[in-house]
Amino acid sequence: MPTSPTYHRLSWIDRFNSPTIETLRLDLPPDAQETFDDFHRQLMAIEGIQAVPIWYGHSWYWAIGYTWGGSGVPLAVLIPNPEDLQLAIQFDRDLIESMPMDRMKRAVRDGLDLAREPFHTQWAVWSVAGTKLVDDLQDVIERKRRHLASKAG
């Protein structure tokens, strides 16, 4: 007698079950898992950072918010979409306008452009699976962290 196929619901879209970071990682293909690990390791190396799964609705589903400081606003968000691993960073207008765009790689600038005029969003987003952007985006995250620290006094 044939057995019925098992159904596996991806953790990142299951709104009613809060996933662990490891569960979200395991839903990714192997090349994306490697990039995920690189970002997660570097982000967790920032003193005072906390990684928390956050539900973002139907746009990003479950993502990992890396919060730092007392604001509760994530320093960065890793979106474990199995088809398109992404990193998102929310920017204030003054910070995004102070970024040294001419000294950054084109792929980094393209993501930052989404958070600049004429767009009406504060989110810069990058597709990162299989890319070599980990160190470059870590620099962007560190710039944001320093900016937040200076605003906090």
mmCIF file of C-alpha atoms in Angstrom:
data_model
loop_
_atom_site.group_PDB
_atom_site.id
_atom_site.type_symbol
_atom_site.label_atom_id
_atom_site.label_comp_id
_atom_site.label_asym_id
_atom_site.label_seq_id
_atom_site.Cartn_x
_atom_site.Cartn_y
_atom_site.Cartn_z
ATOM 1 C CA MET A 1 0.000 0.000 0.000
ATOM 2 C CA PRO A 2 1.556 3.330 -1.042
ATOM 3 C CA THR A 3 2.123 5.884 1.628
ATOM 4 C CA SER A 4 0.906 9.416 1.180
ATOM 5 C CA PRO A 5 3.611 12.013 0.614
ATOM 6 C CA THR A 6 4.564 14.076 3.620
ATOM 7 C CA TYR A 7 3.898 17.761 3.476
ATOM 8 C CA HIS A 8 6.501 20.183 4.805
ATOM 9 C CA ARG A 9 5.377 23.754 5.376
ATOM 10 C CA LEU A 10 8.286 26.147 5.217
ATOM 11 C CA SER A 11 8.966 27.695 8.604
ATOM 12 C CA TRP A 12 9.415 31.180 7.216
ATOM 13 C CA ILE A 13 5.791 31.409 5.945
ATOM 14 C CA ASP A 14 4.083 29.638 8.876
ATOM 15 C CA ARG A 15 2.649 32.623 10.739
ATOM 16 C CA PHE A 16 1.138 30.578 13.547
ATOM 17 C CA ASN A 17 4.332 28.821 14.653
ATOM 18 C CA SER A 18 7.200 31.000 15.775
ATOM 19 C CA PRO A 19 10.347 29.431 14.286
ATOM 20 C CA THR A 20 13.852 29.277 15.649
ATOM 21 C CA ILE A 21 16.713 30.836 13.751
ATOM 22 C CA GLU A 22 18.077 27.351 13.024
ATOM 23 C CA THR A 23 14.715 26.216 11.607
ATOM 24 C CA LEU A 24 14.651 29.233 9.277
ATOM 25 C CA ARG A 25 18.213 28.450 8.209
ATOM 26 C CA LEU A 26 17.415 24.815 7.435
ATOM 27 C CA ASP A 27 14.690 25.809 4.939
ATOM 28 C CA LEU A 28 17.347 27.485 2.773
ATOM 29 C CA PRO A 29 19.249 25.729 -0.028
ATOM 30 C CA PRO A 30 22.913 24.871 0.810
ATOM 31 C CA ASP A 31 24.508 27.876 -0.957
ATOM 32 C CA ALA A 32 22.115 30.260 0.777
ATOM 33 C CA GLN A 33 22.782 28.540 4.127
ATOM 34 C CA GLU A 34 26.462 29.348 3.730
ATOM 35 C CA THR A 35 25.725 33.032 3.057
ATOM 36 C CA PHE A 36 23.170 33.056 5.902
ATOM 37 C CA ASP A 37 25.849 31.666 8.253
ATOM 38 C CA ASP A 38 28.353 34.333 7.175
ATOM 39 C CA PHE A 39 25.896 37.183 7.821
ATOM 40 C CA HIS A 40 24.596 35.686 11.064
ATOM 41 C CA ARG A 41 28.113 35.111 12.421
ATOM 42 C CA GLN A 42 29.260 38.653 11.617
ATOM 43 C CA LEU A 43 26.111 40.271 12.964
ATOM 44 C CA MET A 44 26.267 38.265 16.187
ATOM 45 C CA ALA A 45 29.864 39.452 16.667
ATOM 46 C CA ILE A 46 28.577 43.007 17.242
ATOM 47 C CA GLU A 47 28.604 43.685 20.969
ATOM 48 C CA GLY A 48 25.103 44.003 22.415
ATOM 49 C CA ILE A 49 23.254 42.580 19.409
ATOM 50 C CA GLN A 50 20.288 40.243 19.738
ATOM 51 C CA ALA A 51 18.809 38.077 16.985
ATOM 52 C CA VAL A 52 15.046 37.540 17.133
ATOM 53 C CA PRO A 53 12.601 36.023 14.624
ATOM 54 C CA ILE A 54 10.062 38.733 13.695
ATOM 55 C CA TRP A 55 6.854 38.318 11.690
ATOM 56 C CA TYR A 56 6.746 40.893 8.858
ATOM 57 C CA GLY A 57 3.490 39.800 7.249
ATOM 58 C CA HIS A 58 3.167 38.721 3.651
ATOM 59 C CA SER A 59 6.059 40.838 2.446
ATOM 60 C CA TRP A 60 8.915 39.118 4.332
ATOM 61 C CA TYR A 61 7.055 36.564 6.486
ATOM 62 C CA TRP A 62 9.389 35.432 9.295
ATOM 63 C CA ALA A 63 12.742 37.188 9.239
ATOM 64 C CA ILE A 64 15.554 37.560 11.730
ATOM 65 C CA GLY A 65 15.793 41.023 13.224
ATOM 66 C CA TYR A 66 19.180 41.948 14.647
ATOM 67 C CA THR A 67 18.404 44.553 17.294
ATOM 68 C CA TRP A 68 21.002 46.722 18.954
ATOM 69 C CA GLY A 69 20.566 49.436 21.518
ATOM 70 C CA GLY A 70 17.366 50.364 23.273
ATOM 71 C CA SER A 71 15.231 51.393 20.314
ATOM 72 C CA GLY A 72 14.011 47.901 19.451
ATOM 73 C CA VAL A 73 14.345 48.782 15.761
ATOM 74 C CA PRO A 74 16.485 46.167 13.998
ATOM 75 C CA LEU A 75 19.954 47.208 12.919
ATOM 76 C CA ALA A 76 19.492 44.755 10.031
ATOM 77 C CA VAL A 77 16.956 42.132 8.951
ATOM 78 C CA LEU A 78 17.903 38.823 7.337
ATOM 79 C CA ILE A 79 15.020 37.487 5.243
ATOM 80 C CA PRO A 80 15.330 33.699 4.842
ATOM 81 C CA ASN A 81 13.316 33.348 1.646
ATOM 82 C CA PRO A 82 14.433 29.977 0.212
ATOM 83 C CA GLU A 83 14.224 31.407 -3.308
ATOM 84 C CA ASP A 84 15.923 34.733 -2.560
ATOM 85 C CA LEU A 85 17.877 35.218 0.685
ATOM 86 C CA GLN A 86 17.809 38.963 1.389
ATOM 87 C CA LEU A 87 19.280 41.477 3.775
ATOM 88 C CA ALA A 88 17.343 44.647 4.572
ATOM 89 C CA ILE A 89 18.430 47.724 6.502
ATOM 90 C CA GLN A 90 16.202 50.626 7.487
ATOM 91 C CA PHE A 91 17.788 54.074 7.144
ATOM 92 C CA ASP A 92 17.050 57.586 8.355
ATOM 93 C CA ARG A 93 17.221 60.119 5.519
ATOM 94 C CA ASP A 94 20.208 61.912 7.062
ATOM 95 C CA LEU A 95 22.213 58.691 7.313
ATOM 96 C CA ILE A 96 21.440 57.482 3.791
ATOM 97 C CA GLU A 97 22.408 60.865 2.348
ATOM 98 C CA SER A 98 25.728 60.809 4.231
ATOM 99 C CA MET A 99 26.785 57.426 2.805
ATOM 100 C CA PRO A 100 29.929 57.568 0.601
ATOM 101 C CA MET A 101 28.180 56.164 -2.489
ATOM 102 C CA ASP A 102 31.077 56.770 -4.865
ATOM 103 C CA ARG A 103 33.339 54.487 -2.786
ATOM 104 C CA MET A 104 30.930 51.549 -2.661
ATOM 105 C CA LYS A 105 30.453 48.615 -4.988
ATOM 106 C CA ARG A 106 27.653 48.979 -7.490
ATOM 107 C CA ALA A 107 25.682 46.111 -5.910
ATOM 108 C CA VAL A 108 25.774 47.893 -2.537
ATOM 109 C CA ARG A 109 24.760 51.228 -4.080
ATOM 110 C CA ASP A 110 21.848 49.585 -5.915
ATOM 111 C CA GLY A 111 20.379 48.360 -2.622
ATOM 112 C CA LEU A 112 20.943 51.711 -0.933
ATOM 113 C CA ASP A 113 19.214 53.511 -3.799
ATOM 114 C CA LEU A 114 15.934 51.901 -2.725
ATOM 115 C CA ALA A 115 16.053 53.904 0.522
ATOM 116 C CA ARG A 116 16.749 57.222 -1.219
ATOM 117 C CA GLU A 117 14.627 59.727 -3.092
ATOM 118 C CA PRO A 118 12.439 59.374 -5.145
ATOM 119 C CA PHE A 119 11.369 56.179 -3.357
ATOM 120 C CA HIS A 120 9.036 56.504 -0.388
ATOM 121 C CA THR A 121 10.618 53.836 1.751
ATOM 122 C CA GLN A 122 13.434 53.793 4.249
ATOM 123 C CA TRP A 123 14.454 50.209 3.494
ATOM 124 C CA ALA A 124 17.534 49.248 1.520
ATOM 125 C CA VAL A 125 17.318 45.620 0.340
ATOM 126 C CA TRP A 126 19.840 43.245 -1.209
ATOM 127 C CA SER A 127 19.547 39.728 -2.620
ATOM 128 C CA VAL A 128 22.572 38.107 -1.009
ATOM 129 C CA ALA A 129 22.535 34.337 -1.671
ATOM 130 C CA GLY A 130 25.721 33.343 -3.449
ATOM 131 C CA THR A 131 27.122 36.879 -3.461
ATOM 132 C CA LYS A 132 30.358 38.201 -2.024
ATOM 133 C CA LEU A 133 28.683 41.171 -0.328
ATOM 134 C CA VAL A 134 28.994 40.032 3.291
ATOM 135 C CA ASP A 135 31.955 42.268 4.185
ATOM 136 C CA ASP A 136 30.675 45.237 2.181
ATOM 137 C CA LEU A 137 27.234 45.094 3.800
ATOM 138 C CA GLN A 138 28.813 44.551 7.203
ATOM 139 C CA ASP A 139 30.527 47.918 6.664
ATOM 140 C CA VAL A 140 27.133 49.507 5.891
ATOM 141 C CA ILE A 141 25.676 47.956 9.057
ATOM 142 C CA GLU A 142 28.606 49.251 11.110
ATOM 143 C CA ARG A 143 28.039 52.765 9.701
ATOM 144 C CA LYS A 144 24.407 52.560 10.778
ATOM 145 C CA ARG A 145 25.399 51.298 14.249
ATOM 146 C CA ARG A 146 27.839 54.200 14.708
ATOM 147 C CA HIS A 147 25.166 56.632 13.504
ATOM 148 C CA LEU A 148 22.660 55.270 16.034
ATOM 149 C CA ALA A 149 25.266 55.408 18.802
ATOM 150 C CA SER A 150 26.028 59.066 18.030
ATOM 151 C CA LYS A 151 22.322 59.940 18.071
ATOM 152 C CA ALA A 152 21.875 58.205 21.431
ATOM 153 C CA GLY A 153 24.643 60.334 22.853
#
